[in-house]
PDB file of C-alpha atoms and ligand atoms in Angstrom:
ATOM      1  CA  MET Q 299       2.809   5.491 -98.432  1.00  0.00           C
ATOM      2  CA  LYS Q 300       1.229   7.883 -95.956  1.00  0.00           C
ATOM      3  CA  ASN Q 301       2.524   6.516 -92.639  1.00  0.00           C
ATOM      4  CA  LEU Q 302       5.454   4.359 -91.580  1.00  0.00           C
ATOM      5  CA  ILE Q 303       4.302   1.952 -88.885  1.00  0.00           C
ATOM      6  CA  ASP Q 304       5.969  -1.292 -89.964  1.00  0.00           C
ATOM      7  CA  ILE Q 305       9.021  -1.696 -92.185  1.00  0.00           C
ATOM      8  CA  LEU Q 306       6.857  -3.826 -94.499  1.00  0.00           C
ATOM      9  CA  ASP Q 307       4.810  -0.696 -95.287  1.00  0.00           C
ATOM     10  CA  LEU Q 308       7.716   0.010 -97.652  1.00  0.00           C
ATOM     11  CA  SER Q 309       8.296  -1.979-100.829  1.00  0.00           C
ATOM     12  CA  THR Q 310      11.838  -3.014-101.721  1.00  0.00           C
ATOM     13  CA  GLU Q 311      11.766  -0.318-104.438  1.00  0.00           C
ATOM     14  CA  GLU Q 312      10.777   2.337-101.906  1.00  0.00           C
ATOM     15  CA  ILE Q 313      13.588   1.235 -99.577  1.00  0.00           C
ATOM     16  CA  GLU Q 314      16.024   1.451-102.476  1.00  0.00           C
ATOM     17  CA  GLU Q 315      14.724   4.950-103.292  1.00  0.00           C
ATOM     18  CA  LEU Q 316      15.157   6.116 -99.678  1.00  0.00           C
ATOM     19  CA  ILE Q 317      18.702   4.776 -99.591  1.00  0.00           C
ATOM     20  CA  GLN Q 318      19.565   6.536-102.844  1.00  0.00           C
ATOM     21  CA  LYS Q 319      18.063   9.735-101.507  1.00  0.00           C
ATOM     22  CA  ALA Q 320      20.031   9.454 -98.240  1.00  0.00           C
ATOM     23  CA  ASN Q 321      23.239   8.892-100.196  1.00  0.00           C
ATOM     24  CA  ASP Q 322      22.472  11.951-102.292  1.00  0.00           C
ATOM     25  CA  ILE Q 323      21.846  14.023 -99.155  1.00  0.00           C
ATOM     26  CA  ILE Q 324      25.190  12.849 -97.712  1.00  0.00           C
ATOM     27  CA  ALA Q 325      26.910  13.877-100.958  1.00  0.00           C
ATOM     28  CA  HIS Q 326      25.057  17.202-101.464  1.00  0.00           C
ATOM     29  CA  PRO Q 327      23.639  18.399 -98.120  1.00  0.00           C
ATOM     30  CA  GLU Q 328      23.434  22.019 -99.325  1.00  0.00           C
ATOM     31  CA  ALA Q 329      20.837  21.082-101.946  1.00  0.00           C
ATOM     32  CA  TYR Q 330      18.386  20.100 -99.199  1.00  0.00           C
ATOM     33  CA  ARG Q 331      18.681  23.020 -96.792  1.00  0.00           C
ATOM     34  CA  GLU Q 332      15.404  24.698 -97.715  1.00  0.00           C
ATOM     35  CA  LYS Q 333      13.316  21.693 -98.724  1.00  0.00           C
ATOM     36  CA  CYS Q 334      11.070  21.726 -95.659  1.00  0.00           C
ATOM     37  CA  ARG Q 335      10.918  25.445 -95.030  1.00  0.00           C
ATOM     38  CA  TYR Q 336       7.684  26.315 -93.136  1.00  0.00           C
ATOM     39  CA  LYS Q 337       7.008  22.634 -92.391  1.00  0.00           C
ATOM     40  CA  LYS Q 338       6.709  21.424 -88.815  1.00  0.00           C
ATOM     41  CA  MET Q 339       7.419  18.028 -87.307  1.00  0.00           C
ATOM     42  CA  ALA Q 340       6.029  16.956 -83.924  1.00  0.00           C
ATOM     43  CA  THR Q 341       8.118  14.473 -81.937  1.00  0.00           C
ATOM     44  CA  LEU Q 342       5.930  12.831 -79.307  1.00  0.00           C
ATOM     45  CA  PHE Q 343       8.076  10.582 -77.136  1.00  0.00           C
ATOM     46  CA  PHE Q 344       6.178   8.723 -74.437  1.00  0.00           C
ATOM     47  CA  GLU Q 345       9.367   6.681 -73.774  1.00  0.00           C
ATOM     48  CA  PRO Q 346      13.033   7.730 -73.422  1.00  0.00           C
ATOM     49  CA  SER Q 347      15.202   8.228 -76.491  1.00  0.00           C
ATOM     50  CA  THR Q 348      18.414   9.960 -77.501  1.00  0.00           C
ATOM     51  CA  ARG Q 349      19.308   8.994 -81.065  1.00  0.00           C
ATOM     52  CA  THR Q 350      15.887   8.485 -82.541  1.00  0.00           C
ATOM     53  CA  ARG Q 351      14.383  11.736 -81.311  1.00  0.00           C
ATOM     54  CA  LEU Q 352      17.456  13.905 -81.783  1.00  0.00           C
ATOM     55  CA  SER Q 353      18.271  12.484 -85.208  1.00  0.00           C
ATOM     56  CA  PHE Q 354      14.697  13.151 -86.351  1.00  0.00           C
ATOM     57  CA  GLU Q 355      14.898  16.680 -84.979  1.00  0.00           C
ATOM     58  CA  ALA Q 356      18.333  17.295 -86.516  1.00  0.00           C
ATOM     59  CA  ALA Q 357      16.997  15.873 -89.798  1.00  0.00           C
ATOM     60  CA  MET Q 358      14.079  18.332 -89.845  1.00  0.00           C
ATOM     61  CA  TYR Q 359      16.301  21.295 -88.933  1.00  0.00           C
ATOM     62  CA  GLU Q 360      18.749  20.356 -91.695  1.00  0.00           C
ATOM     63  CA  LEU Q 361      15.851  20.412 -94.150  1.00  0.00           C
ATOM     64  CA  GLY Q 362      14.994  23.934 -93.033  1.00  0.00           C
ATOM     65  CA  GLY Q 363      11.905  22.872 -91.069  1.00  0.00           C
ATOM     66  CA  GLN Q 364      10.892  23.278 -87.450  1.00  0.00           C
ATOM     67  CA  VAL Q 365      10.204  20.950 -84.574  1.00  0.00           C
ATOM     68  CA  LEU Q 366       7.801  20.857 -81.631  1.00  0.00           C
ATOM     69  CA  GLY Q 367       6.917  18.136 -79.162  1.00  0.00           C
ATOM     70  CA  PHE Q 368       7.718  16.479 -75.858  1.00  0.00           C
ATOM     71  CA  SER Q 369      10.340  14.018 -74.757  1.00  0.00           C
ATOM     72  CA  GLU Q 370       8.513  12.555 -71.798  1.00  0.00           C
ATOM     73  CA  ALA Q 371       4.879  11.782 -71.233  1.00  0.00           C
ATOM     74  CA  GLN Q 372       4.999  13.396 -67.783  1.00  0.00           C
ATOM     75  CA  SER Q 373       5.460  16.849 -69.317  1.00  0.00           C
ATOM     76  CA  SER Q 374       2.384  16.469 -71.569  1.00  0.00           C
ATOM     77  CA  SER Q 375      -1.356  16.156 -70.924  1.00  0.00           C
ATOM     78  CA  VAL Q 376      -0.896  12.392 -70.822  1.00  0.00           C
ATOM     79  CA  ALA Q 377      -0.049  13.048 -67.166  1.00  0.00           C
ATOM     80  CA  LYS Q 378      -3.612  14.387 -66.788  1.00  0.00           C
ATOM     81  CA  GLY Q 379      -5.077  11.248 -68.281  1.00  0.00           C
ATOM     82  CA  GLU Q 380      -5.449  12.235 -71.937  1.00  0.00           C
ATOM     83  CA  SER Q 381      -5.685   9.330 -74.388  1.00  0.00           C
ATOM     84  CA  VAL Q 382      -3.136   8.795 -77.164  1.00  0.00           C
ATOM     85  CA  SER Q 383      -5.919   9.285 -79.711  1.00  0.00           C
ATOM     86  CA  ASP Q 384      -6.866  12.711 -78.378  1.00  0.00           C
ATOM     87  CA  THR Q 385      -3.233  13.826 -78.135  1.00  0.00           C
ATOM     88  CA  ILE Q 386      -2.584  12.773 -81.723  1.00  0.00           C
ATOM     89  CA  ARG Q 387      -5.771  14.281 -83.100  1.00  0.00           C
ATOM     90  CA  VAL Q 388      -4.893  17.640 -81.549  1.00  0.00           C
ATOM     91  CA  VAL Q 389      -1.197  17.622 -82.478  1.00  0.00           C
ATOM     92  CA  SER Q 390      -1.994  16.688 -86.063  1.00  0.00           C
ATOM     93  CA  GLY Q 391      -3.655  20.100 -86.275  1.00  0.00           C
ATOM     94  CA  TYR Q 392      -0.353  21.748 -85.291  1.00  0.00           C
ATOM     95  CA  ALA Q 393       2.238  19.805 -87.306  1.00  0.00           C
ATOM     96  CA  ASP Q 394       2.732  18.426 -90.825  1.00  0.00           C
ATOM     97  CA  ILE Q 395       4.163  15.094 -89.654  1.00  0.00           C
ATOM     98  CA  ILE Q 396       4.144  13.233 -86.327  1.00  0.00           C
ATOM     99  CA  VAL Q 397       6.939  11.011 -85.065  1.00  0.00           C
ATOM    100  CA  MET Q 398       5.919   9.025 -82.006  1.00  0.00           C
ATOM    101  CA  ARG Q 399       7.414   6.500 -79.610  1.00  0.00           C
ATOM    102  CA  HIS Q 400       5.189   4.679 -77.170  1.00  0.00           C
ATOM    103  CA  PRO Q 401       5.627   1.792 -74.692  1.00  0.00           C
ATOM    104  CA  LYS Q 402       2.419   0.126 -75.929  1.00  0.00           C
ATOM    105  CA  GLU Q 403       2.671  -2.101 -78.964  1.00  0.00           C
ATOM    106  CA  GLY Q 404       0.335  -0.878 -81.669  1.00  0.00           C
ATOM    107  CA  ALA Q 405      -0.072   2.683 -80.306  1.00  0.00           C
ATOM    108  CA  PRO Q 406       1.318   4.336 -83.491  1.00  0.00           C
ATOM    109  CA  MET Q 407      -1.087   2.247 -85.564  1.00  0.00           C
ATOM    110  CA  VAL Q 408      -3.984   3.538 -83.460  1.00  0.00           C
ATOM    111  CA  ALA Q 409      -2.650   7.062 -84.008  1.00  0.00           C
ATOM    112  CA  THR Q 410      -2.999   6.683 -87.786  1.00  0.00           C
ATOM    113  CA  ASN Q 411      -6.782   6.320 -87.371  1.00  0.00           C
ATOM    114  CA  VAL Q 412      -7.163   9.817 -85.942  1.00  0.00           C
ATOM    115  CA  SER Q 413      -4.225  11.777 -87.384  1.00  0.00           C
ATOM    116  CA  TYR Q 414      -4.711  14.216 -90.255  1.00  0.00           C
ATOM    117  CA  VAL Q 415      -0.977  14.029 -91.087  1.00  0.00           C
ATOM    118  CA  PRO Q 416       1.561  11.213 -91.633  1.00  0.00           C
ATOM    119  CA  VAL Q 417       2.555   9.245 -88.521  1.00  0.00           C
ATOM    120  CA  VAL Q 418       5.930   7.576 -88.066  1.00  0.00           C
ATOM    121  CA  ASN Q 419       6.469   4.783 -85.543  1.00  0.00           C
ATOM    122  CA  ALA Q 420       9.676   5.611 -83.662  1.00  0.00           C
ATOM    123  CA  GLY Q 421       9.413   2.426 -81.588  1.00  0.00           C
ATOM    124  CA  ASP Q 422       6.358   0.748 -80.051  1.00  0.00           C
ATOM    125  CA  GLY Q 423       7.119  -1.354 -76.973  1.00  0.00           C
ATOM    126  CA  GLY Q 424       8.973  -4.571 -77.776  1.00  0.00           C
ATOM    127  CA  HIS Q 425       7.331  -4.722 -81.200  1.00  0.00           C
ATOM    128  CA  ASN Q 426       8.774  -2.708 -84.102  1.00  0.00           C
ATOM    129  CA  HIS Q 427      11.166   0.126 -84.881  1.00  0.00           C
ATOM    130  CA  PRO Q 428      11.082   0.711 -88.639  1.00  0.00           C
ATOM    131  CA  THR Q 429      13.201   3.873 -88.792  1.00  0.00           C
ATOM    132  CA  GLN Q 430      16.027   2.141 -86.918  1.00  0.00           C
ATOM    133  CA  THR Q 431      15.751  -0.519 -89.599  1.00  0.00           C
ATOM    134  CA  LEU Q 432      16.099   2.095 -92.338  1.00  0.00           C
ATOM    135  CA  THR Q 433      19.201   3.291 -90.495  1.00  0.00           C
ATOM    136  CA  ASP Q 434      20.532  -0.269 -90.345  1.00  0.00           C
ATOM    137  CA  LEU Q 435      19.779  -0.807 -94.042  1.00  0.00           C
ATOM    138  CA  LEU Q 436      21.620   2.355 -95.062  1.00  0.00           C
ATOM    139  CA  THR Q 437      24.567   1.184 -92.950  1.00  0.00           C
ATOM    140  CA  ILE Q 438      24.530  -2.257 -94.569  1.00  0.00           C
ATOM    141  CA  ALA Q 439      24.209  -0.732 -98.054  1.00  0.00           C
ATOM    142  CA  ARG Q 440      27.208   1.535 -97.453  1.00  0.00           C
ATOM    143  CA  GLU Q 441      29.350  -1.072 -95.702  1.00  0.00           C
ATOM    144  CA  LYS Q 442      28.522  -4.146 -97.746  1.00  0.00           C
ATOM    145  CA  GLY Q 443      27.188  -2.754-101.022  1.00  0.00           C
ATOM    146  CA  ARG Q 444      24.400  -5.347-101.097  1.00  0.00           C
ATOM    147  CA  PHE Q 445      21.498  -6.845 -99.130  1.00  0.00           C
ATOM    148  CA  ASP Q 446      21.585 -10.332-100.636  1.00  0.00           C
ATOM    149  CA  ASN Q 447      23.809 -13.279 -99.746  1.00  0.00           C
ATOM    150  CA  LEU Q 448      24.644 -12.134 -96.240  1.00  0.00           C
ATOM    151  CA  THR Q 449      24.870 -14.113 -93.021  1.00  0.00           C
ATOM    152  CA  ILE Q 450      23.598 -11.890 -90.256  1.00  0.00           C
ATOM    153  CA  GLY Q 451      24.095 -12.684 -86.588  1.00  0.00           C
ATOM    154  CA  PHE Q 452      21.800 -11.103 -84.018  1.00  0.00           C
ATOM    155  CA  CYS Q 453      23.080 -11.282 -80.464  1.00  0.00           C
ATOM    156  CA  GLY Q 454      21.535 -10.375 -77.094  1.00  0.00           C
ATOM    157  CA  ASP Q 455      17.902  -9.671 -76.336  1.00  0.00           C
ATOM    158  CA  LEU Q 456      16.077 -11.032 -79.362  1.00  0.00           C
ATOM    159  CA  LYS Q 457      12.828 -11.311 -77.437  1.00  0.00           C
ATOM    160  CA  PHE Q 458      12.227  -7.681 -76.524  1.00  0.00           C
ATOM    161  CA  GLY Q 459      14.594  -6.051 -79.033  1.00  0.00           C
ATOM    162  CA  ARG Q 460      12.225  -4.298 -81.437  1.00  0.00           C
ATOM    163  CA  THR Q 461      15.076  -3.258 -83.740  1.00  0.00           C
ATOM    164  CA  VAL Q 462      15.863  -6.946 -84.252  1.00  0.00           C
ATOM    165  CA  HIS Q 463      12.263  -7.765 -85.135  1.00  0.00           C
ATOM    166  CA  SER Q 464      12.031  -5.039 -87.761  1.00  0.00           C
ATOM    167  CA  LEU Q 465      15.447  -5.737 -89.303  1.00  0.00           C
ATOM    168  CA  ILE Q 466      14.680  -9.459 -89.646  1.00  0.00           C
ATOM    169  CA  SER Q 467      11.402  -8.622 -91.437  1.00  0.00           C
ATOM    170  CA  ALA Q 468      13.244  -6.301 -93.789  1.00  0.00           C
ATOM    171  CA  MET Q 469      16.221  -8.563 -94.582  1.00  0.00           C
ATOM    172  CA  ALA Q 470      14.050 -11.651 -95.055  1.00  0.00           C
ATOM    173  CA  ARG Q 471      13.049 -10.239 -98.441  1.00  0.00           C
ATOM    174  CA  TYR Q 472      16.502 -10.583 -99.982  1.00  0.00           C
ATOM    175  CA  PRO Q 473      17.817 -13.781-101.573  1.00  0.00           C
ATOM    176  CA  GLY Q 474      20.616 -15.754 -99.951  1.00  0.00           C
ATOM    177  CA  VAL Q 475      20.198 -14.171 -96.510  1.00  0.00           C
ATOM    178  CA  LYS Q 476      20.793 -16.403 -93.482  1.00  0.00           C
ATOM    179  CA  PHE Q 477      20.149 -15.547 -89.867  1.00  0.00           C
ATOM    180  CA  VAL Q 478      22.136 -16.671 -86.838  1.00  0.00           C
ATOM    181  CA  LEU Q 479      20.192 -15.996 -83.657  1.00  0.00           C
ATOM    182  CA  VAL Q 480      22.366 -15.825 -80.530  1.00  0.00           C
ATOM    183  CA  SER Q 481      20.622 -15.316 -77.199  1.00  0.00           C
ATOM    184  CA  PRO Q 482      20.023 -16.821 -73.795  1.00  0.00           C
ATOM    185  CA  GLN Q 483      17.135 -19.341 -73.783  1.00  0.00           C
ATOM    186  CA  GLU Q 484      14.915 -16.797 -72.032  1.00  0.00           C
ATOM    187  CA  LEU Q 485      15.482 -14.090 -74.655  1.00  0.00           C
ATOM    188  CA  LYS Q 486      14.996 -16.043 -77.882  1.00  0.00           C
ATOM    189  CA  LEU Q 487      13.335 -14.497 -80.924  1.00  0.00           C
ATOM    190  CA  PRO Q 488       9.529 -14.602 -80.415  1.00  0.00           C
ATOM    191  CA  SER Q 489       7.930 -17.619 -82.052  1.00  0.00           C
ATOM    192  CA  TYR Q 490       5.469 -15.445 -84.010  1.00  0.00           C
ATOM    193  CA  ILE Q 491       8.399 -13.977 -85.955  1.00  0.00           C
ATOM    194  CA  LYS Q 492       9.939 -17.390 -86.573  1.00  0.00           C
ATOM    195  CA  LYS Q 493       6.599 -18.684 -87.775  1.00  0.00           C
ATOM    196  CA  GLU Q 494       5.327 -15.720 -89.772  1.00  0.00           C
ATOM    197  CA  VAL Q 495       8.603 -14.513 -91.241  1.00  0.00           C
ATOM    198  CA  LEU Q 496      11.294 -17.179 -91.217  1.00  0.00           C
ATOM    199  CA  LYS Q 497       9.418 -20.461 -91.563  1.00  0.00           C
ATOM    200  CA  LYS Q 498       6.741 -19.073 -93.853  1.00  0.00           C
ATOM    201  CA  GLN Q 499       9.334 -17.855 -96.330  1.00  0.00           C
ATOM    202  CA  GLY Q 500      11.695 -20.809 -95.854  1.00  0.00           C
ATOM    203  CA  ILE Q 501      14.570 -18.630 -94.678  1.00  0.00           C
ATOM    204  CA  PRO Q 502      17.496 -20.514 -93.182  1.00  0.00           C
ATOM    205  CA  TYR Q 503      18.320 -19.726 -89.572  1.00  0.00           C
ATOM    206  CA  VAL Q 504      20.123 -21.257 -86.629  1.00  0.00           C
ATOM    207  CA  GLN Q 505      19.618 -20.573 -82.937  1.00  0.00           C
ATOM    208  CA  THR Q 506      22.411 -20.873 -80.426  1.00  0.00           C
ATOM    209  CA  THR Q 507      23.525 -19.563 -77.062  1.00  0.00           C
ATOM    210  CA  ASP Q 508      27.206 -19.527 -78.069  1.00  0.00           C
ATOM    211  CA  LEU Q 509      28.433 -16.479 -79.983  1.00  0.00           C
ATOM    212  CA  GLU Q 510      32.042 -17.600 -80.475  1.00  0.00           C
ATOM    213  CA  SER Q 511      31.052 -20.847 -82.156  1.00  0.00           C
ATOM    214  CA  VAL Q 512      29.315 -18.963 -84.994  1.00  0.00           C
ATOM    215  CA  MET Q 513      31.524 -15.879 -85.233  1.00  0.00           C
ATOM    216  CA  ALA Q 514      33.498 -17.099 -88.283  1.00  0.00           C
ATOM    217  CA  ASP Q 515      30.306 -17.419 -90.374  1.00  0.00           C
ATOM    218  CA  LEU Q 516      29.075 -13.874 -89.951  1.00  0.00           C
ATOM    219  CA  ASP Q 517      29.149 -10.993 -92.442  1.00  0.00           C
ATOM    220  CA  ILE Q 518      27.240  -8.780 -90.027  1.00  0.00           C
ATOM    221  CA  LEU Q 519      27.043  -8.971 -86.246  1.00  0.00           C
ATOM    222  CA  TYR Q 520      24.105  -7.012 -84.818  1.00  0.00           C
ATOM    223  CA  MET Q 521      24.638  -6.635 -81.065  1.00  0.00           C
ATOM    224  CA  THR Q 522      21.800  -5.519 -78.787  1.00  0.00           C
ATOM    225  CA  ARG Q 523      21.233  -4.370 -75.243  1.00  0.00           C
ATOM    226  CA  VAL Q 524      19.174  -6.443 -72.816  1.00  0.00           C
ATOM    227  CA  GLN Q 525      15.936  -4.405 -72.631  1.00  0.00           C
ATOM    228  CA  ARG Q 526      15.736  -3.846 -68.886  1.00  0.00           C
ATOM    229  CA  GLU Q 527      12.529  -1.775 -69.063  1.00  0.00           C
ATOM    230  CA  ARG Q 528      10.584  -4.698 -70.522  1.00  0.00           C
ATOM    231  CA  PHE Q 529      11.484  -7.209 -67.789  1.00  0.00           C
ATOM    232  CA  PHE Q 530       8.956  -8.195 -65.179  1.00  0.00           C
ATOM    233  CA  ASN Q 531      11.565  -8.651 -62.492  1.00  0.00           C
ATOM    234  CA  GLU Q 532      14.945  -7.129 -61.834  1.00  0.00           C
ATOM    235  CA  GLU Q 533      16.534 -10.442 -60.800  1.00  0.00           C
ATOM    236  CA  ASP Q 534      16.085 -11.918 -64.269  1.00  0.00           C
ATOM    237  CA  TYR Q 535      17.549  -8.806 -65.806  1.00  0.00           C
ATOM    238  CA  LEU Q 536      20.605  -8.932 -63.538  1.00  0.00           C
ATOM    239  CA  ARG Q 537      21.151 -12.603 -64.335  1.00  0.00           C
ATOM    240  CA  LEU Q 538      20.988 -12.100 -68.111  1.00  0.00           C
ATOM    241  CA  LYS Q 539      22.388  -8.640 -68.710  1.00  0.00           C
ATOM    242  CA  ASP Q 540      26.065  -9.521 -69.071  1.00  0.00           C
ATOM    243  CA  MET Q 541      25.718 -12.827 -70.847  1.00  0.00           C
ATOM    244  CA  TYR Q 542      27.295 -11.461 -74.029  1.00  0.00           C
ATOM    245  CA  ILE Q 543      30.113  -8.990 -73.917  1.00  0.00           C
ATOM    246  CA  LEU Q 544      31.953  -8.560 -77.195  1.00  0.00           C
ATOM    247  CA  THR Q 545      35.670  -8.208 -76.489  1.00  0.00           C
ATOM    248  CA  PRO Q 546      38.584  -8.218 -78.971  1.00  0.00           C
ATOM    249  CA  ASP Q 547      39.522 -11.850 -78.197  1.00  0.00           C
ATOM    250  CA  LYS Q 548      36.044 -12.995 -79.274  1.00  0.00           C
ATOM    251  CA  LEU Q 549      36.713 -11.573 -82.732  1.00  0.00           C
ATOM    252  CA  ALA Q 550      39.719 -13.871 -83.237  1.00  0.00           C
ATOM    253  CA  ASN Q 551      37.892 -15.998 -85.850  1.00  0.00           C
ATOM    254  CA  ALA Q 552      35.739 -13.237 -87.276  1.00  0.00           C
ATOM    255  CA  LYS Q 553      35.897 -12.275 -90.947  1.00  0.00           C
ATOM    256  CA  GLU Q 554      38.163  -9.367 -91.806  1.00  0.00           C
ATOM    257  CA  ASP Q 555      35.231  -7.563 -93.380  1.00  0.00           C
ATOM    258  CA  LEU Q 556      32.725  -8.285 -90.629  1.00  0.00           C
ATOM    259  CA  SER Q 557      30.494  -5.269 -89.891  1.00  0.00           C
ATOM    260  CA  ILE Q 558      29.558  -4.843 -86.229  1.00  0.00           C
ATOM    261  CA  LEU Q 559      26.284  -2.958 -85.802  1.00  0.00           C
ATOM    262  CA  HIS Q 560      24.392  -1.895 -82.674  1.00  0.00           C
ATOM    263  CA  PRO Q 561      21.337   0.394 -82.558  1.00  0.00           C
ATOM    264  CA  LEU Q 562      22.714   1.943 -79.334  1.00  0.00           C
ATOM    265  CA  PRO Q 563      22.497   2.732 -76.455  1.00  0.00           C
ATOM    266  CA  ARG Q 564      25.259   0.318 -75.491  1.00  0.00           C
ATOM    267  CA  VAL Q 565      25.395  -0.788 -71.894  1.00  0.00           C
ATOM    268  CA  ASN Q 566      28.057  -3.506 -71.452  1.00  0.00           C
ATOM    269  CA  GLU Q 567      27.615  -5.684 -74.492  1.00  0.00           C
ATOM    270  CA  ILE Q 568      30.464  -4.234 -76.564  1.00  0.00           C
ATOM    271  CA  ALA Q 569      33.759  -3.445 -74.852  1.00  0.00           C
ATOM    272  CA  THR Q 570      34.922   0.092 -75.627  1.00  0.00           C
ATOM    273  CA  SER Q 571      38.211  -1.439 -76.817  1.00  0.00           C
ATOM    274  CA  ILE Q 572      36.310  -2.570 -79.952  1.00  0.00           C
ATOM    275  CA  ASP Q 573      35.347   1.004 -80.859  1.00  0.00           C
ATOM    276  CA  ASP Q 574      38.546   1.643 -82.832  1.00  0.00           C
ATOM    277  CA  ASP Q 575      38.388  -1.655 -84.698  1.00  0.00           C
ATOM    278  CA  PRO Q 576      37.642  -0.868 -88.370  1.00  0.00           C
ATOM    279  CA  ARG Q 577      34.816  -3.416 -88.201  1.00  0.00           C
ATOM    280  CA  ALA Q 578      32.914  -1.385 -85.591  1.00  0.00           C
ATOM    281  CA  CYS Q 579      30.184   0.506 -87.470  1.00  0.00           C
ATOM    282  CA  TYR Q 580      27.829   1.584 -84.675  1.00  0.00           C
ATOM    283  CA  PHE Q 581      28.814   5.219 -84.377  1.00  0.00           C
ATOM    284  CA  LYS Q 582      28.718   5.659 -88.159  1.00  0.00           C
ATOM    285  CA  GLN Q 583      25.344   3.902 -88.060  1.00  0.00           C
ATOM    286  CA  ALA Q 584      24.008   6.557 -85.646  1.00  0.00           C
ATOM    287  CA  VAL Q 585      25.090   9.313 -88.066  1.00  0.00           C
ATOM    288  CA  TYR Q 586      23.429   7.559 -91.013  1.00  0.00           C
ATOM    289  CA  GLY Q 587      20.221   7.594 -88.938  1.00  0.00           C
ATOM    290  CA  LYS Q 588      19.929  11.326 -89.469  1.00  0.00           C
ATOM    291  CA  TYR Q 589      20.327  11.122 -93.252  1.00  0.00           C
ATOM    292  CA  ILE Q 590      17.856   8.308 -93.803  1.00  0.00           C
ATOM    293  CA  ARG Q 591      15.332  10.163 -91.635  1.00  0.00           C
ATOM    294  CA  MET Q 592      15.828  13.245 -93.828  1.00  0.00           C
ATOM    295  CA  ALA Q 593      15.012  11.074 -96.836  1.00  0.00           C
ATOM    296  CA  LEU Q 594      11.948   9.663 -95.063  1.00  0.00           C
ATOM    297  CA  ILE Q 595      10.613  13.095 -94.069  1.00  0.00           C
ATOM    298  CA  LEU Q 596      10.924  14.262 -97.690  1.00  0.00           C
ATOM    299  CA  LYS Q 597       9.040  11.204 -98.898  1.00  0.00           C
ATOM    300  CA  LEU Q 598       6.205  11.423 -96.360  1.00  0.00           C
ATOM    301  CA  LEU Q 599       5.782  15.167 -96.901  1.00  0.00           C
ATOM    302  CA  GLU Q 600       5.920  14.585-100.658  1.00  0.00           C
ATOM    303  CA  VAL Q 601       8.640  17.175-101.072  1.00  0.00           C
ATOM    304  CA  ASP Q 602      10.632  16.703-104.225  1.00  0.00           C
TER     305      ASP Q 602
HETATM  306  C1  NCD Z 244      16.796   1.090 -79.706  1.00  0.00           C
HETATM  307  C2  NCD Z 244      15.339   1.161 -79.287  1.00  0.00           C
HETATM  308  O1  NCD Z 244      14.894   2.190 -78.812  1.00  0.00           O
HETATM  309  O2  NCD Z 244      14.694   0.148 -79.472  1.00  0.00           O
HETATM  310  N1  NCD Z 244      17.429   2.324 -79.645  1.00  0.00           N
HETATM  311  C3  NCD Z 244      17.376   3.168 -80.730  1.00  0.00           C
HETATM  312  O3  NCD Z 244      16.326   3.564 -81.169  1.00  0.00           O
HETATM  313  N2  NCD Z 244      18.535   3.468 -81.329  1.00  0.00           N
HETATM  314  C4  NCD Z 244      17.550   0.028 -79.039  1.00  0.00           C
HETATM  315  C5  NCD Z 244      17.577   0.008 -77.550  1.00  0.00           C
HETATM  316  O4  NCD Z 244      16.986   0.834 -76.876  1.00  0.00           O
HETATM  317  O5  NCD Z 244      18.244  -0.904 -77.041  1.00  0.00           O
END
């Protein structure tokens, strides 16, 4: 694998390998401190980010490497009208690996055509976000010890939530997985994913607008933010944004070993009073994001 654009670029064996590597890094961080000495990573973020960019940068620093890049398009030559292709072609002469986030779906794929170095998709519009999925998979592996036979609820903005799209593609490969899709009518999972992933592979799923009615079935609850920046009008956003707010009373019927995940940032959809519940995994999940990205950098740079 040269680039990571879609989570399906990785085989199940490669995912397993990355998870093992991340677990080894967590157990023996000192063994990795010099692995990327003299290597450079460019982080090109044409859209806002906190966790993804900073966890990639922290990952590279912890491997002994260095980081260059920009965190907003306005501070780069994009503001002068430069194309993504030209930016990437030039930066790939300065860095050993490029991590990019872009509001346009497919932009990282275009970048792979002109880059001389590996390109990682750190989120493209409302499409995909494969490294968040690796983060989610490491969290599930550590919390649940397995990927098969899990009932996974996704709640919130399933239409624009790119982390949801990538995690569904990844989990659909494992036997005995069921999906429960909880969203307002307007923010349902796109039909292309239902058709190409769920129906094609015969994966059981239910769709509902009512979170509490399905809570007792769930092994994992993946909460998401309503993606304001992808709405065409503010009124719709305001009407839908607080439709699901997870509060302690809503967990009354939940399993004792439920794992609550969220890619973050959280807006209102999980009450802060849940944060101390042992089932809340989202802050741990953000930490795991750094370790799995360390494992990914090592793999793409072919560092042993
Ligand atoms: C997510 C994203 O950017 O899609 N954030 C992240 O990478 N952790 C989720 C979101 O922005 O809601």
